[in-house]
XYZ file of C-alpha atoms in Angstrom:
468
model
C 0.000 0.000 0.000
C 3.090 2.232 0.021
C 2.214 3.740 3.389
C -1.406 4.489 2.519
C -3.953 2.861 4.802
C -7.320 2.137 3.262
C -10.365 4.004 4.622
C -11.659 0.757 6.175
C -8.372 0.118 7.963
C -8.289 3.614 9.391
C -11.950 3.406 10.403
C -11.142 0.358 12.520
C -8.571 2.302 14.546
C -10.615 5.458 15.023
C -12.557 6.109 18.197
C -16.113 7.444 18.032
C -14.774 10.868 18.970
C -12.242 10.803 16.136
C -14.762 9.660 13.526
C -17.136 12.432 14.521
C -14.358 15.004 14.547
C -13.192 13.935 11.098
C -16.679 14.425 9.667
C -16.922 17.932 11.157
C -13.242 18.689 10.520
C -11.189 20.047 13.408
C -13.739 21.572 15.761
C -14.138 22.770 19.336
C -17.409 21.374 20.689
C -18.107 22.313 24.293
C -18.872 19.045 26.151
C -20.881 20.941 28.761
C -23.736 21.598 26.331
C -22.666 20.114 22.989
C -22.476 23.502 21.290
C -20.115 24.127 18.391
C -17.660 26.851 19.409
C -15.563 27.083 16.269
C -14.141 25.002 13.431
C -10.671 24.856 11.944
C -10.022 23.755 8.370
C -8.317 20.420 7.864
C -4.938 20.723 6.141
C -4.736 20.192 2.408
C -2.305 17.625 1.004
C -0.008 20.462 -0.078
C -0.059 21.930 3.435
C 0.851 18.569 4.951
C 3.721 18.175 2.506
C 4.893 21.678 3.369
C 4.763 20.843 7.072
C 7.143 17.923 6.528
C 9.396 20.157 4.426
C 9.438 22.829 7.133
C 10.350 20.308 9.837
C 13.101 18.805 7.709
C 14.560 22.196 6.751
C 14.521 23.320 10.372
C 16.395 20.182 11.334
C 19.011 20.672 8.634
C 19.407 24.397 9.210
C 18.867 24.863 12.938
C 18.473 21.792 15.087
C 21.540 19.909 13.901
C 23.704 23.012 14.337
C 22.388 24.369 17.641
C 23.988 23.536 20.966
C 22.384 21.683 23.843
C 22.601 24.838 25.928
C 20.794 26.874 23.253
C 17.997 24.332 22.945
C 17.709 24.034 26.716
C 17.294 27.797 27.031
C 14.409 27.728 24.555
C 12.743 24.858 26.409
C 13.060 26.749 29.665
C 11.327 29.674 27.986
C 8.507 27.368 26.849
C 7.981 26.285 30.436
C 7.971 29.887 31.630
C 5.373 30.826 29.020
C 3.122 27.981 30.144
C 3.099 29.529 33.601
C 2.695 33.059 32.304
C -0.291 32.036 30.175
C -1.651 29.308 32.479
C -5.120 30.804 32.943
C -5.724 31.211 29.214
C -4.273 27.799 28.399
C -6.405 26.143 31.062
C -9.589 27.816 29.838
C -8.990 26.502 26.330
C -8.862 22.839 27.322
C -11.812 23.187 29.691
C -13.908 24.142 26.675
C -12.345 21.540 24.405
C -12.427 18.531 26.726
C -14.785 19.338 29.600
C -11.927 19.097 32.064
C -12.448 20.696 35.468
C -10.731 24.090 35.633
C -8.583 23.133 38.625
C -7.434 19.999 36.783
C -6.680 22.072 33.693
C -4.492 24.414 35.737
C -2.683 21.426 37.257
C -2.052 20.045 33.786
C -0.536 23.326 32.625
C 1.667 23.484 35.727
C 2.897 19.913 35.369
C 3.560 20.423 31.675
C 5.668 23.481 32.468
C 7.734 21.342 34.832
C 8.431 18.867 32.006
C 10.049 21.556 29.867
C 12.034 22.816 32.855
C 13.164 19.283 33.703
C 14.557 18.565 30.257
C 16.103 22.025 30.026
C 17.889 21.371 33.316
C 18.991 17.810 32.569
C 19.551 17.705 28.800
C 23.315 18.176 29.031
C 23.816 15.387 31.553
C 21.427 13.022 29.750
C 23.280 13.549 26.460
C 26.782 13.378 27.901
C 29.124 10.877 26.239
C 28.926 7.443 27.851
C 32.361 5.818 28.074
C 32.609 2.061 27.582
C 35.381 0.001 29.149
C 37.274 -1.712 26.333
C 38.123 -5.393 26.900
C 38.542 -6.376 23.236
C 41.855 -4.640 22.561
C 43.555 -1.305 23.094
C 42.211 2.210 22.763
C 38.888 3.649 23.902
C 35.174 3.563 23.150
C 32.176 5.714 23.907
C 28.505 6.078 23.086
C 27.641 9.511 21.714
C 23.971 10.463 21.597
C 22.753 12.644 18.744
C 19.542 13.600 16.968
C 17.791 11.785 14.128
C 15.663 14.390 12.322
C 11.972 15.208 12.143
C 9.728 13.136 14.440
C 5.924 12.889 14.180
C 3.763 13.009 17.303
C 0.109 11.884 17.193
C -1.540 13.274 20.292
C -4.759 12.433 22.200
C -7.460 14.692 23.582
C -7.418 13.808 27.278
C -4.263 15.773 28.193
C -3.667 18.226 25.324
C -0.650 19.966 26.913
C 0.902 17.254 29.052
C 1.042 14.663 26.270
C 2.660 17.167 23.907
C 5.163 18.196 26.575
C 6.444 14.716 27.247
C 6.834 14.132 23.487
C 8.195 17.501 22.385
C 10.521 18.423 25.260
C 12.997 15.509 25.050
C 12.972 15.485 21.255
C 13.676 19.198 20.955
C 16.315 18.931 23.675
C 18.242 16.299 21.735
C 17.931 18.307 18.514
C 15.091 16.606 16.669
C 12.324 18.719 15.180
C 8.719 17.745 15.867
C 5.517 17.625 13.850
C 2.389 17.399 15.991
C -0.940 16.012 14.832
C -3.358 16.871 17.627
C -6.700 15.247 18.356
C -9.440 16.704 16.120
C -11.362 18.058 19.113
C -8.342 20.045 20.349
C -7.507 22.462 17.509
C -7.500 25.587 19.677
C -5.009 24.259 22.199
C -2.956 23.041 19.231
C -2.853 26.546 17.794
C -2.034 28.027 21.202
C 0.942 25.707 21.630
C 2.242 26.520 18.155
C 2.159 30.237 18.973
C 3.819 29.599 22.311
C 6.797 27.778 20.774
C 7.305 30.593 18.286
C 7.057 33.154 21.097
C 9.674 31.211 23.030
C 12.091 31.660 20.141
C 11.993 28.349 18.309
C 12.397 28.914 14.554
C 9.723 28.019 12.005
C 9.691 24.268 11.480
C 11.162 23.276 14.833
C 7.649 22.722 16.195
C 5.030 22.210 13.485
C 1.306 21.939 14.111
C -0.633 20.218 11.337
C -4.403 19.602 11.180
C -3.988 16.406 9.193
C -6.408 13.580 8.471
C -5.512 10.006 9.379
C -4.970 9.202 5.709
C -2.523 12.109 5.431
C -0.741 10.921 8.558
C -0.074 7.578 6.861
C 1.762 9.456 4.122
C 3.752 11.486 6.665
C 4.932 8.316 8.398
C 6.038 6.914 5.050
C 7.971 10.065 4.102
C 11.749 9.366 4.286
C 12.327 12.785 5.864
C 10.379 11.646 8.955
C 12.497 9.447 11.223
C 10.065 8.218 13.848
C 6.551 8.449 15.209
C 5.142 8.658 18.723
C 1.452 7.994 19.317
C -0.696 8.200 22.404
C -4.121 6.667 21.845
C -6.022 3.415 21.573
C -4.336 0.064 21.030
C -6.060 -0.290 17.641
C -4.732 3.099 16.532
C -1.284 2.105 17.783
C -1.404 -1.133 15.795
C -2.356 0.741 12.607
C 0.434 3.278 13.038
C 3.008 0.628 13.971
C 2.110 -1.377 10.865
C 2.834 1.554 8.562
C 5.929 2.577 10.505
C 7.279 -0.957 10.447
C 6.804 -1.196 6.708
C 9.019 1.859 6.362
C 11.482 0.870 9.130
C 10.551 3.767 11.410
C 11.020 3.704 15.170
C 7.788 4.022 17.176
C 6.868 4.903 20.731
C 3.307 3.901 21.593
C 1.484 4.874 24.790
C -1.826 3.087 24.509
C -4.718 2.063 26.722
C -4.793 0.515 30.142
C -7.184 -1.353 32.423
C -5.043 -0.926 35.490
C -5.600 -3.106 38.555
C -5.820 -1.697 42.071
C -4.930 -4.610 44.353
C -5.920 -4.286 48.011
C -4.491 -7.078 50.168
C -4.277 -5.395 53.573
C -4.511 -1.961 55.141
C -4.293 -0.255 58.516
C -6.645 2.545 57.416
C -9.460 1.430 55.149
C -10.954 4.909 54.851
C -7.657 6.331 53.584
C -7.262 3.434 51.170
C -10.787 3.983 49.853
C -10.008 7.661 49.345
C -6.931 6.658 47.335
C -8.981 4.201 45.306
C -11.598 6.815 44.430
C -8.911 9.335 43.494
C -7.231 6.737 41.296
C -10.495 5.946 39.489
C -11.707 9.533 39.005
C -8.474 11.047 37.734
C -9.570 13.323 34.856
C -13.139 12.041 35.343
C -11.835 8.543 34.723
C -10.432 9.478 31.315
C -6.823 8.615 32.033
C -4.928 5.639 30.625
C -3.153 5.152 33.946
C -6.228 5.486 36.160
C -7.163 2.495 38.309
C -10.078 0.675 36.688
C -10.236 -2.841 38.140
C -10.342 -3.038 41.938
C -9.181 -6.418 43.226
C -9.890 -6.768 46.925
C -8.999 -9.445 49.450
C -11.969 -11.429 50.741
C -11.754 -10.171 54.342
C -11.825 -6.523 53.201
C -14.186 -6.830 50.249
C -17.566 -6.087 51.842
C -16.388 -3.080 53.848
C -14.353 -1.738 50.929
C -17.206 -2.105 48.437
C -19.659 -0.296 50.715
C -17.335 2.627 51.471
C -15.939 2.827 47.933
C -19.366 2.804 46.286
C -20.766 5.436 48.620
C -17.804 7.745 48.127
C -17.529 7.233 44.352
C -21.225 7.828 43.718
C -21.145 11.036 45.757
C -18.538 12.617 43.488
C -19.579 15.767 41.605
C -18.008 15.382 38.177
C -17.610 17.518 35.066
C -18.734 16.095 31.714
C -16.737 13.586 29.750
C -14.865 14.815 26.707
C -17.872 14.494 24.411
C -21.360 13.095 24.130
C -19.972 10.362 21.886
C -17.498 9.287 24.583
C -20.296 9.123 27.139
C -22.491 7.137 24.748
C -19.732 4.601 24.174
C -19.239 4.134 27.918
C -22.993 3.786 28.375
C -23.038 1.065 25.721
C -20.278 -0.860 27.505
C -22.042 -0.634 30.865
C -25.448 -1.646 29.496
C -23.922 -4.609 27.694
C -22.146 -5.688 30.898
C -25.444 -5.600 32.795
C -27.211 -7.512 30.025
C -24.528 -10.200 30.312
C -25.022 -10.570 34.063
C -22.959 -7.919 35.845
C -24.520 -5.902 38.659
C -24.563 -2.096 38.483
C -24.866 0.563 41.155
C -25.023 4.035 39.606
C -25.501 7.631 40.700
C -28.002 8.269 37.921
C -28.356 8.349 34.168
C -26.288 9.823 31.345
C -27.196 13.361 30.273
C -25.387 14.299 27.086
C -21.681 14.152 27.906
C -22.348 13.946 31.653
C -21.895 10.375 32.878
C -22.714 9.393 36.465
C -20.128 7.524 38.533
C -20.936 3.834 38.797
C -19.677 0.505 40.140
C -19.862 -2.858 38.380
C -19.610 -6.115 40.342
C -20.082 -9.718 39.340
C -18.022 -9.255 36.177
C -16.651 -12.574 34.906
C -14.296 -13.573 32.071
C -17.400 -14.369 29.999
C -18.369 -10.677 29.924
C -17.007 -8.471 27.145
C -16.178 -5.710 29.619
C -13.795 -8.049 31.471
C -11.105 -7.441 28.831
C -12.065 -3.862 27.948
C -10.952 -0.445 29.127
C -13.673 1.719 30.675
C -12.729 5.310 29.883
C -14.858 7.175 32.368
C -16.051 7.111 36.001
C -17.059 3.440 36.121
C -15.195 0.950 38.333
C -15.164 -2.839 38.289
C -14.718 -4.453 41.730
C -13.627 -8.074 42.207
C -13.322 -10.307 45.291
C -10.267 -12.594 45.608
C -9.381 -15.159 48.244
C -5.603 -15.305 47.940
C -2.547 -13.397 46.795
C -2.136 -15.784 43.866
C -5.708 -15.198 42.742
C -5.191 -11.433 42.965
C -2.074 -11.577 40.810
C -3.716 -13.878 38.277
C -6.718 -11.583 37.954
C -4.527 -8.494 37.671
C -2.523 -10.077 34.847
C -5.553 -11.539 33.063
C -5.815 -8.557 30.727
C -4.537 -7.629 27.275
C -3.212 -4.411 28.828
C -0.111 -3.834 30.915
C 0.271 -0.124 31.597
C 0.138 0.484 35.352
C -0.899 -1.198 38.577
C -1.462 -0.259 42.215
C -0.656 -2.546 45.139
C -1.827 -1.800 48.679
C -0.509 -3.935 51.537
C 1.039 -3.426 54.965
C 3.469 -6.302 54.361
C 6.678 -5.063 52.630
C 7.693 -8.574 51.603
C 4.294 -9.155 50.052
C 4.528 -5.823 48.229
C 7.835 -6.869 46.679
C 6.571 -10.333 45.852
C 3.394 -9.096 44.151
C 5.112 -6.213 42.377
C 7.627 -8.599 40.818
C 4.805 -10.751 39.442
C 2.650 -7.953 38.021
C 2.744 -7.659 34.224
C 2.879 -3.877 33.810
C 5.248 -1.102 32.887
C 4.621 0.733 36.175
C 3.636 -0.390 39.669
C 2.775 2.017 42.488
C 2.851 0.638 46.028
C 0.607 2.163 48.716
C 0.009 5.354 46.762
C -1.786 6.807 43.741
C -1.226 9.758 41.431
C 2.472 9.490 42.265
C 3.948 10.163 38.830
C 6.659 12.730 38.229
C 8.669 14.294 35.432
C 11.685 12.221 36.482
C 9.782 8.892 36.389
C 9.507 6.940 33.112
C 5.967 6.329 31.830
C 4.951 3.435 29.594
C 3.583 -0.084 29.419
C 3.832 -3.564 27.963
C 1.485 -5.904 26.084
C -1.251 -3.904 24.304
C -0.478 -0.856 26.433
C 2.426 0.155 24.275
C 6.084 0.246 23.353
C 8.794 2.517 24.735
C 8.936 5.054 27.541
C 8.305 8.749 27.988
C 9.495 11.152 30.708
C 12.570 10.781 32.885
C 15.969 9.743 31.637
C 14.494 6.983 29.464
C 12.210 9.444 27.699
C 15.175 11.179 26.098
C 16.699 7.929 24.878
C 13.955 6.891 22.448
C 14.515 8.926 19.264
C 18.283 9.171 19.578
C 21.209 7.855 17.573
C 23.401 6.049 20.102
C 26.567 6.183 18.054
C 29.552 4.027 18.967
C 32.872 5.849 18.631
C 35.754 3.340 18.869
C 39.324 4.622 18.838
C 41.820 1.808 18.353
C 45.169 3.632 18.243
């Protein structure tokens, strides 16, 4: 297919939100009431080609010749501008995604810290790594350098944070970045593009393109593009990886997750329940790394379920990202109930507003057992042993994150070592940081973002061997 996915193939990897957005082009639709705020024209084929040209020319003329210190200074300025414009930036994504304003401000703040982190640490992360030579005389080292233009395909749930963890390390190493934002986030996309230019990055270093999925397939195939990073669904990741693999392009994929929250013991059940609710309702449940399956030891199950359900259902939540997202979640929940699961809910869906709910009695025969619920719905399971808890936690196509709560340190180590996930958090939730690598295994993705590992993905690790 020469890098061109057929319409049917792309349709399979598109979410309901993305299909709707493609039909209406890039558009801001306020989830609070479903009103159309404004539309942005989708890029023409010529504009997409020009975007690739701009990114490649910027790499050849600026990125490959600039110093680490110069790039770090620009990144620091990007972080400063996030803080200077935080109120305006937050307001934009509230309207685009329905995010609570306080959460939007927190996202802007955390994103600013990502740029500051890579500005501060770029030099040490890219320092030559000396290798002890045992195969003869002389010396050897690994020298890290840039590759070229990299494509980022971004989601809607964290419009600034996801871009920050993709763009900051790539720009620090000297790659240029093209960013294809989610169709429902065109205004935040435009705001970020202006911000990078205001910070002093030259044209082409950071390129925003309102491309279609078909156009993206052509961008991945273009020899001037040297890698692609996608955050999205596992089906979208598979489609992108297929095209990238055909053209021998490196990929980083941060995909879905149905993360287990394993409760084996606790000295404070109320505090643990509070952590569980916070882990489920992060971004109104629309977070890949949110806890979604709650696996509770038999002796704690009844008390946990009662307290957890009461507290979860009492939560006052903003709308989901769109009416389509809420309708999809409603379909999953109704199907689960029709197949035998039991539901306790705070009410009924109203447009994009979805009530918090708890599903119990879910079995491997139910479709929802292997699915990701992207919203404020929790599945709760009873287990009678540590082995059963681990088996249930691992019985999933996903392997992004996991949470383990126990008062026994040896048990925590034992269970953590057996969990099939890219990240495990022990006795705590929402404990991520700019210095901590983020990523998963199985259908949750390939590669890592953030931290030291996040800068090592799209990098040429060149061996320099001096024999004399």
